[in-house]
Amino acid sequence: QLYDLDEDPKRKEFLDDLFGFMQKRGTPVNRIPIMAKQVLDLYTLYRLVTDKGGLVEVINKKIWREITKGLNLPTSITSAAFTLRTQYMKYLYPYECEKRALSSPGELQAAIDSNRREGRRQSFGAALFSYSPAGTPALLGAPKVPLPALSVGQVGPAHAQLAAAQAAALEQLRDRLDAGEPPEKKAALTAEEQQRLMQHALQHNLLAVASHFPMNIKVSSRDDRQETALNLSTNGISSINMSIEINGVVYTG
């Protein structure tokens, strides 16, 4: 099937050389790689990656989308970068090192580690922990009371407790993700942790607002309407329904 994907005369020469090389090093290609329910074209994948400078360059420059398009794979595949990197490392990277010497295994590992750290920073970045009620005026209906842009970092003792809890939670999650969990489970763990930490951040910011204004604030969920302090009702990370009573005026959103 790999030989018959197109009429490129260099395809047979490449595949013969690749399979012979993999056989000699003791890692023969005994199975056709599949991605998105179709044969993964190793010849085109190798040509696209090496034209960009090799696997390490593709990882560092984060240009997997270009590789995906070049392979005519669906752009909707959420784990395309991870899957292509894994398949390339298994079937093609030793051949790249032997034939082109574009990078070393040590450089590859460093690129993967750097990409993983950056991914964690993006997942749990400033948007999560610097949430401010004043930064999302659309959540509150009229009438509106102007509030200063308070962040978790302005809360004092509460900030110290939250920062410690966040650091412990992130370290625990990092250990779980680095323990070899499959991509699907990693994504579930990340989403679950994000939702829990978002709730903590929101609660502490509401406490910060209360501590900076001489007013009575009551928070209740939309479901039971009971006036209980910081009783948030969440429907996923992007949806939080609540009502806030400030000096007798009820704001809902």
PDB file of C-alpha atoms in Angstrom:
ATOM      1  CA  GLN A   1       0.000   0.000   0.000  1.00  0.00           C
ATOM      2  CA  LEU A   2       2.818   2.430   0.811  1.00  0.00           C
ATOM      3  CA  TYR A   3       4.445   1.697  -2.539  1.00  0.00           C
ATOM      4  CA  ASP A   4       1.231   2.360  -4.466  1.00  0.00           C
ATOM      5  CA  LEU A   5       0.212   5.732  -2.965  1.00  0.00           C
ATOM      6  CA  ASP A   6       1.558   7.648  -5.960  1.00  0.00           C
ATOM      7  CA  GLU A   7       3.780   7.317  -9.017  1.00  0.00           C
ATOM      8  CA  ASP A   8       6.781   9.193  -7.615  1.00  0.00           C
ATOM      9  CA  PRO A   9       9.818   7.238  -8.866  1.00  0.00           C
ATOM     10  CA  LYS A  10      11.754   8.066  -5.694  1.00  0.00           C
ATOM     11  CA  ARG A  11       9.114   6.442  -3.470  1.00  0.00           C
ATOM     12  CA  LYS A  12      10.228   2.842  -4.141  1.00  0.00           C
ATOM     13  CA  GLU A  13      13.890   3.724  -3.697  1.00  0.00           C
ATOM     14  CA  PHE A  14      13.173   5.444  -0.372  1.00  0.00           C
ATOM     15  CA  LEU A  15      10.943   2.695   1.012  1.00  0.00           C
ATOM     16  CA  ASP A  16      13.369  -0.069   0.000  1.00  0.00           C
ATOM     17  CA  ASP A  17      16.209   1.779   1.731  1.00  0.00           C
ATOM     18  CA  LEU A  18      14.116   2.584   4.823  1.00  0.00           C
ATOM     19  CA  PHE A  19      12.843  -0.956   5.330  1.00  0.00           C
ATOM     20  CA  GLY A  20      16.305  -2.418   4.723  1.00  0.00           C
ATOM     21  CA  PHE A  21      17.826  -0.025   7.269  1.00  0.00           C
ATOM     22  CA  MET A  22      15.168  -0.779   9.897  1.00  0.00           C
ATOM     23  CA  GLN A  23      15.618  -4.522   9.332  1.00  0.00           C
ATOM     24  CA  LYS A  24      19.388  -4.303   9.845  1.00  0.00           C
ATOM     25  CA  ARG A  25      19.063  -2.343  13.104  1.00  0.00           C
ATOM     26  CA  GLY A  26      16.681  -4.943  14.513  1.00  0.00           C
ATOM     27  CA  THR A  27      13.494  -2.861  14.360  1.00  0.00           C
ATOM     28  CA  PRO A  28      11.776  -4.108  11.179  1.00  0.00           C
ATOM     29  CA  VAL A  29       8.589  -2.417   9.964  1.00  0.00           C
ATOM     30  CA  ASN A  30       6.164  -5.319  10.201  1.00  0.00           C
ATOM     31  CA  ARG A  31       2.969  -3.280  10.281  1.00  0.00           C
ATOM     32  CA  ILE A  32       1.618  -0.479   8.106  1.00  0.00           C
ATOM     33  CA  PRO A  33       1.177   2.671  10.236  1.00  0.00           C
ATOM     34  CA  ILE A  34      -2.404   3.978  10.240  1.00  0.00           C
ATOM     35  CA  MET A  35      -3.619   7.483  11.108  1.00  0.00           C
ATOM     36  CA  ALA A  36      -7.147   8.867  10.771  1.00  0.00           C
ATOM     37  CA  LYS A  37      -8.250   5.507   9.337  1.00  0.00           C
ATOM     38  CA  GLN A  38      -5.829   5.758   6.428  1.00  0.00           C
ATOM     39  CA  VAL A  39      -2.308   4.607   5.648  1.00  0.00           C
ATOM     40  CA  LEU A  40       0.277   7.026   7.014  1.00  0.00           C
ATOM     41  CA  ASP A  41       2.503   7.938   4.079  1.00  0.00           C
ATOM     42  CA  LEU A  42       5.999   7.498   5.533  1.00  0.00           C
ATOM     43  CA  TYR A  43       7.681   8.717   2.365  1.00  0.00           C
ATOM     44  CA  THR A  44       5.781  12.039   2.290  1.00  0.00           C
ATOM     45  CA  LEU A  45       6.049  12.444   6.064  1.00  0.00           C
ATOM     46  CA  TYR A  46       9.829  12.040   5.942  1.00  0.00           C
ATOM     47  CA  ARG A  47      10.163  14.441   3.024  1.00  0.00           C
ATOM     48  CA  LEU A  48       7.972  17.102   4.690  1.00  0.00           C
ATOM     49  CA  VAL A  49       9.792  16.903   8.042  1.00  0.00           C
ATOM     50  CA  THR A  50      13.318  16.881   6.646  1.00  0.00           C
ATOM     51  CA  ASP A  51      12.483  19.762   4.293  1.00  0.00           C
ATOM     52  CA  LYS A  52      11.641  21.757   7.443  1.00  0.00           C
ATOM     53  CA  GLY A  53      14.993  20.939   9.045  1.00  0.00           C
ATOM     54  CA  GLY A  54      14.203  17.635  10.734  1.00  0.00           C
ATOM     55  CA  LEU A  55      12.084  16.406  13.618  1.00  0.00           C
ATOM     56  CA  VAL A  56      13.666  18.620  16.301  1.00  0.00           C
ATOM     57  CA  GLU A  57      13.095  21.745  14.202  1.00  0.00           C
ATOM     58  CA  VAL A  58       9.464  20.820  13.599  1.00  0.00           C
ATOM     59  CA  ILE A  59       8.918  20.306  17.328  1.00  0.00           C
ATOM     60  CA  ASN A  60      10.680  23.531  18.321  1.00  0.00           C
ATOM     61  CA  LYS A  61       8.922  25.634  15.670  1.00  0.00           C
ATOM     62  CA  LYS A  62       5.545  23.946  16.282  1.00  0.00           C
ATOM     63  CA  ILE A  63       4.737  23.520  12.600  1.00  0.00           C
ATOM     64  CA  TRP A  64       2.924  20.185  12.793  1.00  0.00           C
ATOM     65  CA  ARG A  65      -0.149  21.781  11.212  1.00  0.00           C
ATOM     66  CA  GLU A  66       1.849  22.300   8.012  1.00  0.00           C
ATOM     67  CA  ILE A  67       2.904  18.664   8.095  1.00  0.00           C
ATOM     68  CA  THR A  68      -0.702  17.576   8.653  1.00  0.00           C
ATOM     69  CA  LYS A  69      -1.855  19.592   5.645  1.00  0.00           C
ATOM     70  CA  GLY A  70       0.965  18.206   3.522  1.00  0.00           C
ATOM     71  CA  LEU A  71      -0.222  14.671   4.337  1.00  0.00           C
ATOM     72  CA  ASN A  72      -3.830  15.594   3.473  1.00  0.00           C
ATOM     73  CA  LEU A  73      -4.945  14.573   6.953  1.00  0.00           C
ATOM     74  CA  PRO A  74      -8.067  16.108   8.560  1.00  0.00           C
ATOM     75  CA  THR A  75      -7.130  19.297  10.417  1.00  0.00           C
ATOM     76  CA  SER A  76      -9.730  18.410  13.061  1.00  0.00           C
ATOM     77  CA  ILE A  77      -7.533  15.680  14.562  1.00  0.00           C
ATOM     78  CA  THR A  78      -6.867  16.980  18.075  1.00  0.00           C
ATOM     79  CA  SER A  79      -3.822  14.788  18.761  1.00  0.00           C
ATOM     80  CA  ALA A  80      -2.249  15.108  15.303  1.00  0.00           C
ATOM     81  CA  ALA A  81       1.031  16.607  16.526  1.00  0.00           C
ATOM     82  CA  PHE A  82       1.507  13.965  19.237  1.00  0.00           C
ATOM     83  CA  THR A  83       0.567  11.077  16.922  1.00  0.00           C
ATOM     84  CA  LEU A  84       2.761  12.239  14.033  1.00  0.00           C
ATOM     85  CA  ARG A  85       5.706  12.822  16.373  1.00  0.00           C
ATOM     86  CA  THR A  86       5.285   9.348  17.889  1.00  0.00           C
ATOM     87  CA  GLN A  87       5.012   7.645  14.512  1.00  0.00           C
ATOM     88  CA  TYR A  88       7.968   9.587  13.111  1.00  0.00           C
ATOM     89  CA  MET A  89      10.125   8.655  16.101  1.00  0.00           C
ATOM     90  CA  LYS A  90       9.198   4.989  15.695  1.00  0.00           C
ATOM     91  CA  TYR A  91       9.522   4.579  11.951  1.00  0.00           C
ATOM     92  CA  LEU A  92      11.655   7.433  10.615  1.00  0.00           C
ATOM     93  CA  TYR A  93      13.809   9.235  13.196  1.00  0.00           C
ATOM     94  CA  PRO A  94      16.602   6.608  13.327  1.00  0.00           C
ATOM     95  CA  TYR A  95      16.725   6.776   9.522  1.00  0.00           C
ATOM     96  CA  GLU A  96      16.880  10.601   9.637  1.00  0.00           C
ATOM     97  CA  CYS A  97      19.798  10.441  12.079  1.00  0.00           C
ATOM     98  CA  GLU A  98      21.617   7.930   9.898  1.00  0.00           C
ATOM     99  CA  LYS A  99      21.057   9.616   6.539  1.00  0.00           C
ATOM    100  CA  ARG A 100      20.803  13.324   7.341  1.00  0.00           C
ATOM    101  CA  ALA A 101      22.198  13.783  10.872  1.00  0.00           C
ATOM    102  CA  LEU A 102      19.896  16.787  11.380  1.00  0.00           C
ATOM    103  CA  SER A 103      19.817  16.292  15.162  1.00  0.00           C
ATOM    104  CA  SER A 104      20.817  13.922  17.940  1.00  0.00           C
ATOM    105  CA  PRO A 105      18.607  11.841  20.279  1.00  0.00           C
ATOM    106  CA  GLY A 106      19.689  14.137  23.114  1.00  0.00           C
ATOM    107  CA  GLU A 107      18.492  17.202  21.221  1.00  0.00           C
ATOM    108  CA  LEU A 108      15.233  15.430  20.464  1.00  0.00           C
ATOM    109  CA  GLN A 109      14.617  14.671  24.137  1.00  0.00           C
ATOM    110  CA  ALA A 110      15.401  18.273  25.075  1.00  0.00           C
ATOM    111  CA  ALA A 111      12.915  19.530  22.471  1.00  0.00           C
ATOM    112  CA  ILE A 112      10.198  17.177  23.775  1.00  0.00           C
ATOM    113  CA  ASP A 113      10.822  18.238  27.382  1.00  0.00           C
ATOM    114  CA  SER A 114      10.732  21.916  26.446  1.00  0.00           C
ATOM    115  CA  ASN A 115       7.509  21.458  24.489  1.00  0.00           C
ATOM    116  CA  ARG A 116       5.928  19.632  27.433  1.00  0.00           C
ATOM    117  CA  ARG A 117       6.865  22.383  29.901  1.00  0.00           C
ATOM    118  CA  GLU A 118       5.535  25.086  27.600  1.00  0.00           C
ATOM    119  CA  GLY A 119       2.312  23.171  27.152  1.00  0.00           C
ATOM    120  CA  ARG A 120       1.835  23.080  30.925  1.00  0.00           C
ATOM    121  CA  ARG A 121       2.469  26.821  31.201  1.00  0.00           C
ATOM    122  CA  GLN A 122      -0.123  27.538  28.515  1.00  0.00           C
ATOM    123  CA  SER A 123      -2.681  25.253  30.122  1.00  0.00           C
ATOM    124  CA  PHE A 124      -2.361  26.817  33.557  1.00  0.00           C
ATOM    125  CA  GLY A 125      -1.321  30.339  32.573  1.00  0.00           C
ATOM    126  CA  ALA A 126      -2.278  33.821  33.621  1.00  0.00           C
ATOM    127  CA  ALA A 127      -5.787  33.546  32.208  1.00  0.00           C
ATOM    128  CA  LEU A 128      -6.606  30.982  34.880  1.00  0.00           C
ATOM    129  CA  PHE A 129      -5.030  32.548  37.960  1.00  0.00           C
ATOM    130  CA  SER A 130      -5.319  36.264  37.142  1.00  0.00           C
ATOM    131  CA  TYR A 131      -9.081  36.138  36.701  1.00  0.00           C
ATOM    132  CA  SER A 132     -10.731  39.378  37.798  1.00  0.00           C
ATOM    133  CA  PRO A 133     -14.460  40.171  38.114  1.00  0.00           C
ATOM    134  CA  ALA A 134     -13.748  43.589  36.569  1.00  0.00           C
ATOM    135  CA  GLY A 135     -12.214  41.866  33.559  1.00  0.00           C
ATOM    136  CA  THR A 136     -15.487  40.141  32.648  1.00  0.00           C
ATOM    137  CA  PRO A 137     -18.228  42.810  32.809  1.00  0.00           C
ATOM    138  CA  ALA A 138     -20.468  40.767  30.538  1.00  0.00           C
ATOM    139  CA  LEU A 139     -21.114  38.332  33.390  1.00  0.00           C
ATOM    140  CA  LEU A 140     -23.038  40.960  35.383  1.00  0.00           C
ATOM    141  CA  GLY A 141     -26.324  42.486  34.328  1.00  0.00           C
ATOM    142  CA  ALA A 142     -27.403  46.126  34.848  1.00  0.00           C
ATOM    143  CA  PRO A 143     -27.167  48.065  37.095  1.00  0.00           C
ATOM    144  CA  LYS A 144     -23.370  47.894  37.254  1.00  0.00           C
ATOM    145  CA  VAL A 145     -20.982  48.944  39.997  1.00  0.00           C
ATOM    146  CA  PRO A 146     -17.423  49.829  38.837  1.00  0.00           C
ATOM    147  CA  LEU A 147     -14.886  47.562  40.521  1.00  0.00           C
ATOM    148  CA  PRO A 148     -11.092  47.809  40.417  1.00  0.00           C
ATOM    149  CA  ALA A 149      -9.155  45.132  38.582  1.00  0.00           C
ATOM    150  CA  LEU A 150      -8.384  42.834  41.494  1.00  0.00           C
ATOM    151  CA  SER A 151      -6.315  39.747  40.941  1.00  0.00           C
ATOM    152  CA  VAL A 152      -5.571  36.831  43.213  1.00  0.00           C
ATOM    153  CA  GLY A 153      -2.154  38.356  43.835  1.00  0.00           C
ATOM    154  CA  GLN A 154      -3.691  41.273  45.791  1.00  0.00           C
ATOM    155  CA  VAL A 155      -5.413  39.248  48.455  1.00  0.00           C
ATOM    156  CA  GLY A 156      -2.554  38.973  50.966  1.00  0.00           C
ATOM    157  CA  PRO A 157      -2.859  35.950  53.289  1.00  0.00           C
ATOM    158  CA  ALA A 158      -5.519  34.399  51.056  1.00  0.00           C
ATOM    159  CA  HIS A 159      -3.114  34.705  48.130  1.00  0.00           C
ATOM    160  CA  ALA A 160      -0.407  32.835  50.002  1.00  0.00           C
ATOM    161  CA  GLN A 161      -2.786  29.976  50.760  1.00  0.00           C
ATOM    162  CA  LEU A 162      -4.088  29.861  47.212  1.00  0.00           C
ATOM    163  CA  ALA A 163      -0.592  30.003  45.711  1.00  0.00           C
ATOM    164  CA  ALA A 164       0.531  27.114  47.898  1.00  0.00           C
ATOM    165  CA  ALA A 165      -2.536  25.064  46.972  1.00  0.00           C
ATOM    166  CA  GLN A 166      -2.061  25.817  43.287  1.00  0.00           C
ATOM    167  CA  ALA A 167       1.631  24.918  43.370  1.00  0.00           C
ATOM    168  CA  ALA A 168       0.880  21.605  45.080  1.00  0.00           C
ATOM    169  CA  ALA A 169      -1.950  20.819  42.666  1.00  0.00           C
ATOM    170  CA  LEU A 170       0.158  21.629  39.601  1.00  0.00           C
ATOM    171  CA  GLU A 171       3.078  19.546  40.844  1.00  0.00           C
ATOM    172  CA  GLN A 172       0.758  16.626  41.552  1.00  0.00           C
ATOM    173  CA  LEU A 173      -0.814  16.927  38.109  1.00  0.00           C
ATOM    174  CA  ARG A 174       2.634  17.187  36.451  1.00  0.00           C
ATOM    175  CA  ASP A 175       3.700  13.945  38.109  1.00  0.00           C
ATOM    176  CA  ARG A 176       0.534  12.220  36.909  1.00  0.00           C
ATOM    177  CA  LEU A 177       0.930  13.463  33.342  1.00  0.00           C
ATOM    178  CA  ASP A 178       4.630  12.576  33.197  1.00  0.00           C
ATOM    179  CA  ALA A 179       3.918   9.038  34.419  1.00  0.00           C
ATOM    180  CA  GLY A 180       3.140   7.845  30.904  1.00  0.00           C
ATOM    181  CA  GLU A 181      -0.607   8.405  30.794  1.00  0.00           C
ATOM    182  CA  PRO A 182      -2.161   8.064  27.309  1.00  0.00           C
ATOM    183  CA  PRO A 183      -3.093  11.356  25.548  1.00  0.00           C
ATOM    184  CA  GLU A 184      -6.828  10.873  26.159  1.00  0.00           C
ATOM    185  CA  LYS A 185      -6.343  10.430  29.908  1.00  0.00           C
ATOM    186  CA  LYS A 186      -3.889  13.336  30.065  1.00  0.00           C
ATOM    187  CA  ALA A 187      -6.478  15.617  28.473  1.00  0.00           C
ATOM    188  CA  ALA A 188      -9.154  14.472  30.931  1.00  0.00           C
ATOM    189  CA  LEU A 189      -6.845  15.021  33.910  1.00  0.00           C
ATOM    190  CA  THR A 190      -5.886  18.472  32.670  1.00  0.00           C
ATOM    191  CA  ALA A 191      -9.500  19.553  32.141  1.00  0.00           C
ATOM    192  CA  GLU A 192     -10.529  18.233  35.544  1.00  0.00           C
ATOM    193  CA  GLU A 193      -7.683  20.045  37.291  1.00  0.00           C
ATOM    194  CA  GLN A 194      -8.354  23.271  35.374  1.00  0.00           C
ATOM    195  CA  GLN A 195     -11.992  23.273  36.467  1.00  0.00           C
ATOM    196  CA  ARG A 196     -11.101  22.711  40.111  1.00  0.00           C
ATOM    197  CA  LEU A 197      -8.413  25.405  40.138  1.00  0.00           C
ATOM    198  CA  MET A 198     -10.681  27.845  38.292  1.00  0.00           C
ATOM    199  CA  GLN A 199     -13.260  27.485  41.048  1.00  0.00           C
ATOM    200  CA  HIS A 200     -10.635  28.231  43.688  1.00  0.00           C
ATOM    201  CA  ALA A 201      -9.433  31.295  41.776  1.00  0.00           C
ATOM    202  CA  LEU A 202     -12.963  32.649  41.385  1.00  0.00           C
ATOM    203  CA  GLN A 203     -13.777  32.153  45.035  1.00  0.00           C
ATOM    204  CA  HIS A 204     -10.661  33.919  46.235  1.00  0.00           C
ATOM    205  CA  ASN A 205     -11.259  36.831  43.871  1.00  0.00           C
ATOM    206  CA  LEU A 206     -14.769  37.283  45.217  1.00  0.00           C
ATOM    207  CA  LEU A 207     -13.298  37.315  48.719  1.00  0.00           C
ATOM    208  CA  ALA A 208     -10.855  39.971  47.543  1.00  0.00           C
ATOM    209  CA  VAL A 209     -13.698  42.173  46.312  1.00  0.00           C
ATOM    210  CA  ALA A 210     -15.522  41.788  49.616  1.00  0.00           C
ATOM    211  CA  SER A 211     -12.427  42.727  51.611  1.00  0.00           C
ATOM    212  CA  HIS A 212     -11.845  45.959  49.615  1.00  0.00           C
ATOM    213  CA  PHE A 213     -15.344  47.431  49.865  1.00  0.00           C
ATOM    214  CA  PRO A 214     -17.461  48.338  52.920  1.00  0.00           C
ATOM    215  CA  MET A 215     -20.538  46.533  51.642  1.00  0.00           C
ATOM    216  CA  ASN A 216     -22.551  43.421  52.322  1.00  0.00           C
ATOM    217  CA  ILE A 217     -22.062  40.749  49.659  1.00  0.00           C
ATOM    218  CA  LYS A 218     -24.051  37.535  49.419  1.00  0.00           C
ATOM    219  CA  VAL A 219     -23.432  34.899  46.763  1.00  0.00           C
ATOM    220  CA  SER A 220     -25.886  32.162  45.829  1.00  0.00           C
ATOM    221  CA  SER A 221     -26.190  29.620  43.049  1.00  0.00           C
ATOM    222  CA  ARG A 222     -28.946  29.939  40.478  1.00  0.00           C
ATOM    223  CA  ASP A 223     -30.309  26.514  41.298  1.00  0.00           C
ATOM    224  CA  ASP A 224     -31.390  26.805  44.919  1.00  0.00           C
ATOM    225  CA  ARG A 225     -31.165  30.621  45.433  1.00  0.00           C
ATOM    226  CA  GLN A 226     -30.088  30.054  49.034  1.00  0.00           C
ATOM    227  CA  GLU A 227     -27.877  32.836  50.314  1.00  0.00           C
ATOM    228  CA  THR A 228     -24.774  30.891  51.223  1.00  0.00           C
ATOM    229  CA  ALA A 229     -21.320  32.410  50.994  1.00  0.00           C
ATOM    230  CA  LEU A 230     -19.448  31.485  47.807  1.00  0.00           C
ATOM    231  CA  ASN A 231     -21.804  28.744  46.716  1.00  0.00           C
ATOM    232  CA  LEU A 232     -20.912  28.554  43.003  1.00  0.00           C
ATOM    233  CA  SER A 233     -22.769  26.392  40.519  1.00  0.00           C
ATOM    234  CA  THR A 234     -20.528  25.309  37.644  1.00  0.00           C
ATOM    235  CA  ASN A 235     -21.405  23.704  34.342  1.00  0.00           C
ATOM    236  CA  GLY A 236     -17.921  23.244  32.931  1.00  0.00           C
ATOM    237  CA  ILE A 237     -15.026  25.696  32.939  1.00  0.00           C
ATOM    238  CA  SER A 238     -16.681  28.295  30.707  1.00  0.00           C
ATOM    239  CA  SER A 239     -20.080  28.444  32.431  1.00  0.00           C
ATOM    240  CA  ILE A 240     -20.647  29.641  35.988  1.00  0.00           C
ATOM    241  CA  ASN A 241     -24.136  30.716  37.020  1.00  0.00           C
ATOM    242  CA  MET A 242     -24.474  32.818  40.168  1.00  0.00           C
ATOM    243  CA  SER A 243     -26.205  35.764  41.771  1.00  0.00           C
ATOM    244  CA  ILE A 244     -24.515  38.399  43.932  1.00  0.00           C
ATOM    245  CA  GLU A 245     -26.360  40.734  46.298  1.00  0.00           C
ATOM    246  CA  ILE A 246     -24.438  43.982  46.974  1.00  0.00           C
ATOM    247  CA  ASN A 247     -26.061  46.469  49.367  1.00  0.00           C
ATOM    248  CA  GLY A 248     -29.504  45.154  48.541  1.00  0.00           C
ATOM    249  CA  VAL A 249     -29.006  45.083  44.728  1.00  0.00           C
ATOM    250  CA  VAL A 250     -28.978  41.605  43.157  1.00  0.00           C
ATOM    251  CA  TYR A 251     -26.710  40.985  40.163  1.00  0.00           C
ATOM    252  CA  THR A 252     -27.142  37.755  38.214  1.00  0.00           C
ATOM    253  CA  GLY A 253     -25.127  36.228  35.419  1.00  0.00           C
TER     254      GLY A 253
END
